[in-house]
């Protein structure tokens, strides 16, 4: 009797912004992971705790981290469609438990199996191409946490290069912050506005039809600025493009009217 190897289980960490603002990113992430041969589940979950962590509220950040670690403990992998949340889960969770040997062991084990979405697809699942089409040109913004904490740079460009009909154009300073930074944009709105203005100008200068990134916070910030400037450049999450879900309205765009 042949033994059928069961698929490895991936716990999808949806993120707050995806859940509340752009659920289609979560569905796109699930599709990509399933297409790569894994079983995807979405356990009951909460915020990763990054806003509290960045604001110095370690007690709240730790309480949330304990909930997340417990919720995802039974999975082979944990995947987040966000370098920002992914960095919090993988890099900063172990920092929260340095004084607690019992929880530190659990946090380290959790961090070791946690990945940003596109990094997981390329570096773990070995995905080399996607079955998606987008007729047009796009430029890519390297979100800070994904790039600097998780080393996400080549992976999205590699897969985007296999999207049929899509031409990629590099913008100037693609690795420079867009000015969102979570609570930073709230605490320092004038500085944030100056930074995103430079980012938007670099996007426009490419002549691309679309700007892509892996963090919804960055995308919302750039979409807001481009809209205020009267630009029609589409703003999309990399997961949606790779999953072939670019028929949805772009981030910040009004919903399309339904035909009778």
mmCIF file of C-alpha atoms in Angstrom:
data_model
loop_
_atom_site.group_PDB
_atom_site.id
_atom_site.type_symbol
_atom_site.label_atom_id
_atom_site.label_comp_id
_atom_site.label_asym_id
_atom_site.label_seq_id
_atom_site.Cartn_x
_atom_site.Cartn_y
_atom_site.Cartn_z
ATOM 1 C CA UNK A 1 0.000 0.000 0.000
ATOM 2 C CA UNK A 2 1.520 3.308 -1.055
ATOM 3 C CA UNK A 3 2.094 5.918 1.606
ATOM 4 C CA UNK A 4 0.838 9.351 0.603
ATOM 5 C CA UNK A 5 2.944 12.125 2.114
ATOM 6 C CA UNK A 6 0.727 14.708 3.777
ATOM 7 C CA UNK A 7 1.171 18.317 2.836
ATOM 8 C CA UNK A 8 3.013 20.536 5.260
ATOM 9 C CA UNK A 9 0.772 22.971 7.098
ATOM 10 C CA UNK A 10 1.233 26.719 6.790
ATOM 11 C CA UNK A 11 -0.366 29.040 9.309
ATOM 12 C CA UNK A 12 -1.207 32.277 7.496
ATOM 13 C CA UNK A 13 -0.697 35.340 9.671
ATOM 14 C CA UNK A 14 -3.143 37.661 7.961
ATOM 15 C CA UNK A 15 -2.093 41.000 9.597
ATOM 16 C CA UNK A 16 -4.438 43.684 10.880
ATOM 17 C CA UNK A 17 -4.307 45.918 7.815
ATOM 18 C CA UNK A 18 -4.999 43.053 5.430
ATOM 19 C CA UNK A 19 -7.889 41.854 7.564
ATOM 20 C CA UNK A 20 -9.491 45.284 7.916
ATOM 21 C CA UNK A 21 -8.470 47.127 4.746
ATOM 22 C CA UNK A 22 -7.525 44.710 1.958
ATOM 23 C CA UNK A 23 -8.691 41.107 2.610
ATOM 24 C CA UNK A 24 -7.963 40.177 -1.010
ATOM 25 C CA UNK A 25 -4.246 40.184 -0.114
ATOM 26 C CA UNK A 26 -4.920 37.358 2.332
ATOM 27 C CA UNK A 27 -6.802 35.339 -0.286
ATOM 28 C CA UNK A 28 -4.013 35.959 -2.792
ATOM 29 C CA UNK A 29 -1.411 34.814 -0.267
ATOM 30 C CA UNK A 30 -3.377 31.649 0.473
ATOM 31 C CA UNK A 31 -3.669 30.879 -3.246
ATOM 32 C CA UNK A 32 0.058 31.307 -3.827
ATOM 33 C CA UNK A 33 0.973 29.085 -0.878
ATOM 34 C CA UNK A 34 -1.518 26.406 -1.907
ATOM 35 C CA UNK A 35 -0.271 26.524 -5.497
ATOM 36 C CA UNK A 36 3.211 25.876 -4.080
ATOM 37 C CA UNK A 37 1.960 22.600 -2.586
ATOM 38 C CA UNK A 38 1.164 23.476 1.021
ATOM 39 C CA UNK A 39 -1.968 23.309 3.132
ATOM 40 C CA UNK A 40 -3.025 26.762 4.345
ATOM 41 C CA UNK A 41 -4.922 27.423 7.543
ATOM 42 C CA UNK A 42 -5.846 30.677 9.251
ATOM 43 C CA UNK A 43 -6.024 30.154 13.003
ATOM 44 C CA UNK A 44 -7.716 32.580 15.350
ATOM 45 C CA UNK A 45 -5.184 35.385 15.747
ATOM 46 C CA UNK A 46 -4.532 38.892 16.959
ATOM 47 C CA UNK A 47 -2.224 41.822 16.205
ATOM 48 C CA UNK A 48 1.474 40.990 16.066
ATOM 49 C CA UNK A 49 2.066 43.710 18.656
ATOM 50 C CA UNK A 50 4.325 45.904 16.544
ATOM 51 C CA UNK A 51 2.554 49.221 17.329
ATOM 52 C CA UNK A 52 2.922 48.544 21.051
ATOM 53 C CA UNK A 53 6.517 47.346 20.628
ATOM 54 C CA UNK A 54 7.538 50.417 18.633
ATOM 55 C CA UNK A 55 5.858 52.687 21.182
ATOM 56 C CA UNK A 56 7.791 51.158 24.061
ATOM 57 C CA UNK A 57 4.884 49.228 25.574
ATOM 58 C CA UNK A 58 6.732 45.950 26.034
ATOM 59 C CA UNK A 59 4.126 44.471 28.379
ATOM 60 C CA UNK A 60 1.349 44.709 25.793
ATOM 61 C CA UNK A 61 3.674 43.573 22.987
ATOM 62 C CA UNK A 62 4.667 40.541 25.002
ATOM 63 C CA UNK A 63 1.079 39.637 25.879
ATOM 64 C CA UNK A 64 0.131 39.754 22.206
ATOM 65 C CA UNK A 65 3.233 37.767 21.244
ATOM 66 C CA UNK A 66 2.257 35.005 23.667
ATOM 67 C CA UNK A 67 -1.163 34.740 22.008
ATOM 68 C CA UNK A 68 0.335 34.590 18.515
ATOM 69 C CA UNK A 69 2.990 32.023 19.404
ATOM 70 C CA UNK A 70 0.407 29.771 21.050
ATOM 71 C CA UNK A 71 -1.994 30.065 18.088
ATOM 72 C CA UNK A 72 0.637 29.055 15.524
ATOM 73 C CA UNK A 73 2.601 26.503 17.511
ATOM 74 C CA UNK A 74 1.221 23.468 15.680
ATOM 75 C CA UNK A 75 2.134 24.589 12.160
ATOM 76 C CA UNK A 76 5.156 23.645 10.100
ATOM 77 C CA UNK A 77 5.529 27.228 8.872
ATOM 78 C CA UNK A 78 4.148 30.672 9.658
ATOM 79 C CA UNK A 79 3.825 33.035 6.686
ATOM 80 C CA UNK A 80 2.876 36.723 6.669
ATOM 81 C CA UNK A 81 2.134 38.850 3.575
ATOM 82 C CA UNK A 82 4.044 41.708 5.208
ATOM 83 C CA UNK A 83 7.723 42.283 5.826
ATOM 84 C CA UNK A 84 6.836 44.640 8.660
ATOM 85 C CA UNK A 85 4.751 42.138 10.625
ATOM 86 C CA UNK A 86 7.084 39.364 9.529
ATOM 87 C CA UNK A 87 10.028 41.230 11.017
ATOM 88 C CA UNK A 88 8.178 41.675 14.298
ATOM 89 C CA UNK A 89 7.361 37.962 14.445
ATOM 90 C CA UNK A 90 10.765 36.645 13.405
ATOM 91 C CA UNK A 91 13.230 39.200 14.751
ATOM 92 C CA UNK A 92 11.604 40.938 17.712
ATOM 93 C CA UNK A 93 9.571 38.193 19.381
ATOM 94 C CA UNK A 94 12.693 36.469 20.758
ATOM 95 C CA UNK A 95 13.862 39.851 22.085
ATOM 96 C CA UNK A 96 10.701 40.109 24.192
ATOM 97 C CA UNK A 97 11.464 36.898 26.077
ATOM 98 C CA UNK A 98 15.194 37.137 26.753
ATOM 99 C CA UNK A 99 14.488 37.041 30.506
ATOM 100 C CA UNK A 100 12.118 34.071 30.343
ATOM 101 C CA UNK A 101 13.821 30.781 29.345
ATOM 102 C CA UNK A 102 10.548 28.873 28.941
ATOM 103 C CA UNK A 103 8.944 31.399 26.599
ATOM 104 C CA UNK A 104 12.241 32.145 24.867
ATOM 105 C CA UNK A 105 12.486 28.569 23.642
ATOM 106 C CA UNK A 106 8.958 28.812 22.225
ATOM 107 C CA UNK A 107 9.657 32.219 20.674
ATOM 108 C CA UNK A 108 12.866 30.988 19.044
ATOM 109 C CA UNK A 109 11.099 27.938 17.599
ATOM 110 C CA UNK A 110 8.309 30.172 16.314
ATOM 111 C CA UNK A 111 10.762 32.639 14.749
ATOM 112 C CA UNK A 112 12.715 29.855 13.035
ATOM 113 C CA UNK A 113 9.670 28.770 11.021
ATOM 114 C CA UNK A 114 8.338 32.267 10.222
ATOM 115 C CA UNK A 115 8.718 33.900 6.804
ATOM 116 C CA UNK A 116 7.529 36.826 4.750
ATOM 117 C CA UNK A 117 5.297 35.570 1.935
ATOM 118 C CA UNK A 118 7.476 36.028 -1.168
ATOM 119 C CA UNK A 119 10.597 34.974 0.694
ATOM 120 C CA UNK A 120 8.773 31.787 1.686
ATOM 121 C CA UNK A 121 7.680 31.095 -1.875
ATOM 122 C CA UNK A 122 11.168 31.518 -3.340
ATOM 123 C CA UNK A 123 13.539 30.521 -0.532
ATOM 124 C CA UNK A 124 11.539 27.700 1.078
ATOM 125 C CA UNK A 125 9.009 26.441 -1.469
ATOM 126 C CA UNK A 126 11.382 26.855 -4.427
ATOM 127 C CA UNK A 127 8.826 28.646 -6.612
ATOM 128 C CA UNK A 128 10.482 29.889 -9.808
ATOM 129 C CA UNK A 129 7.506 31.230 -11.762
ATOM 130 C CA UNK A 130 3.839 32.123 -11.432
ATOM 131 C CA UNK A 131 0.842 31.710 -13.718
ATOM 132 C CA UNK A 132 -0.297 35.322 -13.882
ATOM 133 C CA UNK A 133 -0.734 38.033 -16.481
ATOM 134 C CA UNK A 134 -0.595 41.819 -16.300
ATOM 135 C CA UNK A 135 -0.274 43.928 -19.413
ATOM 136 C CA UNK A 136 1.679 47.015 -18.477
ATOM 137 C CA UNK A 137 4.697 48.361 -16.601
ATOM 138 C CA UNK A 138 5.377 48.387 -12.883
ATOM 139 C CA UNK A 139 7.955 49.585 -10.401
ATOM 140 C CA UNK A 140 8.748 48.027 -7.030
ATOM 141 C CA UNK A 141 9.122 49.710 -3.634
ATOM 142 C CA UNK A 142 11.328 47.904 -1.117
ATOM 143 C CA UNK A 143 9.591 48.224 2.251
ATOM 144 C CA UNK A 144 12.001 48.910 5.105
ATOM 145 C CA UNK A 145 11.412 45.941 7.422
ATOM 146 C CA UNK A 146 11.193 43.341 4.690
ATOM 147 C CA UNK A 147 14.413 44.577 3.104
ATOM 148 C CA UNK A 148 16.517 45.311 6.172
ATOM 149 C CA UNK A 149 15.281 42.742 8.668
ATOM 150 C CA UNK A 150 14.337 39.834 6.396
ATOM 151 C CA UNK A 151 16.453 40.312 3.277
ATOM 152 C CA UNK A 152 13.506 40.552 0.890
ATOM 153 C CA UNK A 153 14.677 42.203 -2.313
ATOM 154 C CA UNK A 154 15.551 39.781 -5.094
ATOM 155 C CA UNK A 155 12.659 37.372 -4.454
ATOM 156 C CA UNK A 156 9.720 39.587 -5.489
ATOM 157 C CA UNK A 157 11.541 40.866 -8.556
ATOM 158 C CA UNK A 158 12.368 37.307 -9.599
ATOM 159 C CA UNK A 159 8.728 36.200 -9.511
ATOM 160 C CA UNK A 160 7.364 39.441 -10.955
ATOM 161 C CA UNK A 161 9.703 38.877 -13.873
ATOM 162 C CA UNK A 162 7.669 35.766 -14.748
ATOM 163 C CA UNK A 163 4.300 37.573 -14.881
ATOM 164 C CA UNK A 164 3.234 37.471 -18.524
ATOM 165 C CA UNK A 165 3.006 40.912 -20.117
ATOM 166 C CA UNK A 166 4.553 42.753 -17.161
ATOM 167 C CA UNK A 167 7.596 44.980 -17.664
ATOM 168 C CA UNK A 168 9.460 46.057 -14.536
ATOM 169 C CA UNK A 169 11.101 49.479 -14.247
ATOM 170 C CA UNK A 170 13.352 50.284 -11.299
ATOM 171 C CA UNK A 171 12.693 53.586 -9.575
ATOM 172 C CA UNK A 172 15.389 55.768 -8.049
ATOM 173 C CA UNK A 173 15.965 55.018 -4.351
ATOM 174 C CA UNK A 174 13.596 52.051 -4.343
ATOM 175 C CA UNK A 175 15.034 50.990 -0.980
ATOM 176 C CA UNK A 176 14.343 54.352 0.712
ATOM 177 C CA UNK A 177 11.445 54.605 3.188
ATOM 178 C CA UNK A 178 8.050 55.784 1.930
ATOM 179 C CA UNK A 179 7.372 57.688 5.148
ATOM 180 C CA UNK A 180 4.688 55.448 6.653
ATOM 181 C CA UNK A 181 6.515 53.654 9.460
ATOM 182 C CA UNK A 182 3.294 52.789 11.288
ATOM 183 C CA UNK A 183 3.041 55.095 14.285
ATOM 184 C CA UNK A 184 5.787 57.292 12.796
ATOM 185 C CA UNK A 185 3.346 58.761 10.266
ATOM 186 C CA UNK A 186 1.033 59.711 13.128
ATOM 187 C CA UNK A 187 3.703 61.102 15.435
ATOM 188 C CA UNK A 188 5.614 63.010 12.764
ATOM 189 C CA UNK A 189 3.122 63.803 9.973
ATOM 190 C CA UNK A 190 5.151 66.634 8.430
ATOM 191 C CA UNK A 191 8.288 64.508 8.089
ATOM 192 C CA UNK A 192 6.230 61.589 6.799
ATOM 193 C CA UNK A 193 4.579 63.816 4.179
ATOM 194 C CA UNK A 194 7.963 65.060 2.945
ATOM 195 C CA UNK A 195 9.312 61.514 2.634
ATOM 196 C CA UNK A 196 6.292 60.157 0.767
ATOM 197 C CA UNK A 197 6.374 63.135 -1.613
ATOM 198 C CA UNK A 198 9.878 62.115 -2.689
ATOM 199 C CA UNK A 199 8.802 58.499 -3.026
ATOM 200 C CA UNK A 200 5.767 59.425 -5.134
ATOM 201 C CA UNK A 201 7.941 61.598 -7.390
ATOM 202 C CA UNK A 202 10.298 58.660 -7.952
ATOM 203 C CA UNK A 203 7.363 56.409 -8.803
ATOM 204 C CA UNK A 204 5.982 58.926 -11.303
ATOM 205 C CA UNK A 205 9.413 59.429 -12.898
ATOM 206 C CA UNK A 206 9.535 55.777 -13.985
ATOM 207 C CA UNK A 207 6.478 56.215 -16.196
ATOM 208 C CA UNK A 208 5.113 52.939 -14.800
ATOM 209 C CA UNK A 209 1.421 52.102 -14.742
ATOM 210 C CA UNK A 210 1.648 50.524 -11.314
ATOM 211 C CA UNK A 211 3.703 50.539 -8.115
ATOM 212 C CA UNK A 212 4.025 47.266 -6.214
ATOM 213 C CA UNK A 213 5.195 46.522 -2.675
ATOM 214 C CA UNK A 214 4.891 43.816 -0.042
ATOM 215 C CA UNK A 215 3.562 45.916 2.838
ATOM 216 C CA UNK A 216 0.028 47.259 2.887
ATOM 217 C CA UNK A 217 0.943 50.202 5.127
ATOM 218 C CA UNK A 218 3.467 51.452 2.566
ATOM 219 C CA UNK A 219 0.991 50.894 -0.236
ATOM 220 C CA UNK A 220 -1.776 52.844 1.496
ATOM 221 C CA UNK A 221 0.620 55.703 2.176
ATOM 222 C CA UNK A 222 1.841 55.864 -1.416
ATOM 223 C CA UNK A 223 -1.686 55.453 -2.803
ATOM 224 C CA UNK A 224 -2.880 58.373 -0.706
ATOM 225 C CA UNK A 225 -0.117 60.670 -1.909
ATOM 226 C CA UNK A 226 -0.470 59.684 -5.569
ATOM 227 C CA UNK A 227 -4.227 60.220 -5.362
ATOM 228 C CA UNK A 228 -3.842 63.642 -3.765
ATOM 229 C CA UNK A 229 -1.458 64.566 -6.574
ATOM 230 C CA UNK A 230 -4.044 63.518 -9.143
ATOM 231 C CA UNK A 231 -2.005 60.589 -10.468
ATOM 232 C CA UNK A 232 -3.686 57.513 -11.906
ATOM 233 C CA UNK A 233 -0.876 55.072 -11.172
ATOM 234 C CA UNK A 234 -2.261 51.843 -9.715
ATOM 235 C CA UNK A 235 -1.007 50.701 -6.322
ATOM 236 C CA UNK A 236 -1.023 46.956 -5.629
ATOM 237 C CA UNK A 237 0.287 44.360 -3.205
ATOM 238 C CA UNK A 238 2.769 41.927 -4.715
ATOM 239 C CA UNK A 239 0.641 38.952 -3.636
ATOM 240 C CA UNK A 240 -2.318 40.095 -5.739
ATOM 241 C CA UNK A 241 -0.171 40.573 -8.835
ATOM 242 C CA UNK A 242 1.577 37.216 -8.473
ATOM 243 C CA UNK A 243 -1.726 35.445 -7.836
ATOM 244 C CA UNK A 244 -3.290 36.913 -10.970
ATOM 245 C CA UNK A 245 -5.772 39.001 -8.984
ATOM 246 C CA UNK A 246 -4.984 42.328 -10.654
ATOM 247 C CA UNK A 247 -8.551 42.576 -11.978
ATOM 248 C CA UNK A 248 -9.576 43.905 -8.573
ATOM 249 C CA UNK A 249 -9.698 47.693 -8.073
ATOM 250 C CA UNK A 250 -6.282 49.021 -7.073
ATOM 251 C CA UNK A 251 -5.579 50.117 -3.514
ATOM 252 C CA UNK A 252 -7.266 53.463 -2.909
ATOM 253 C CA UNK A 253 -9.261 53.242 -6.147
ATOM 254 C CA UNK A 254 -13.063 53.491 -5.991
ATOM 255 C CA UNK A 255 -14.972 50.208 -6.367
ATOM 256 C CA UNK A 256 -16.024 49.412 -9.878
ATOM 257 C CA UNK A 257 -19.676 49.716 -10.763
ATOM 258 C CA UNK A 258 -21.459 46.441 -11.173
ATOM 259 C CA UNK A 259 -23.013 45.759 -14.536
ATOM 260 C CA UNK A 260 -26.699 44.800 -14.440
#
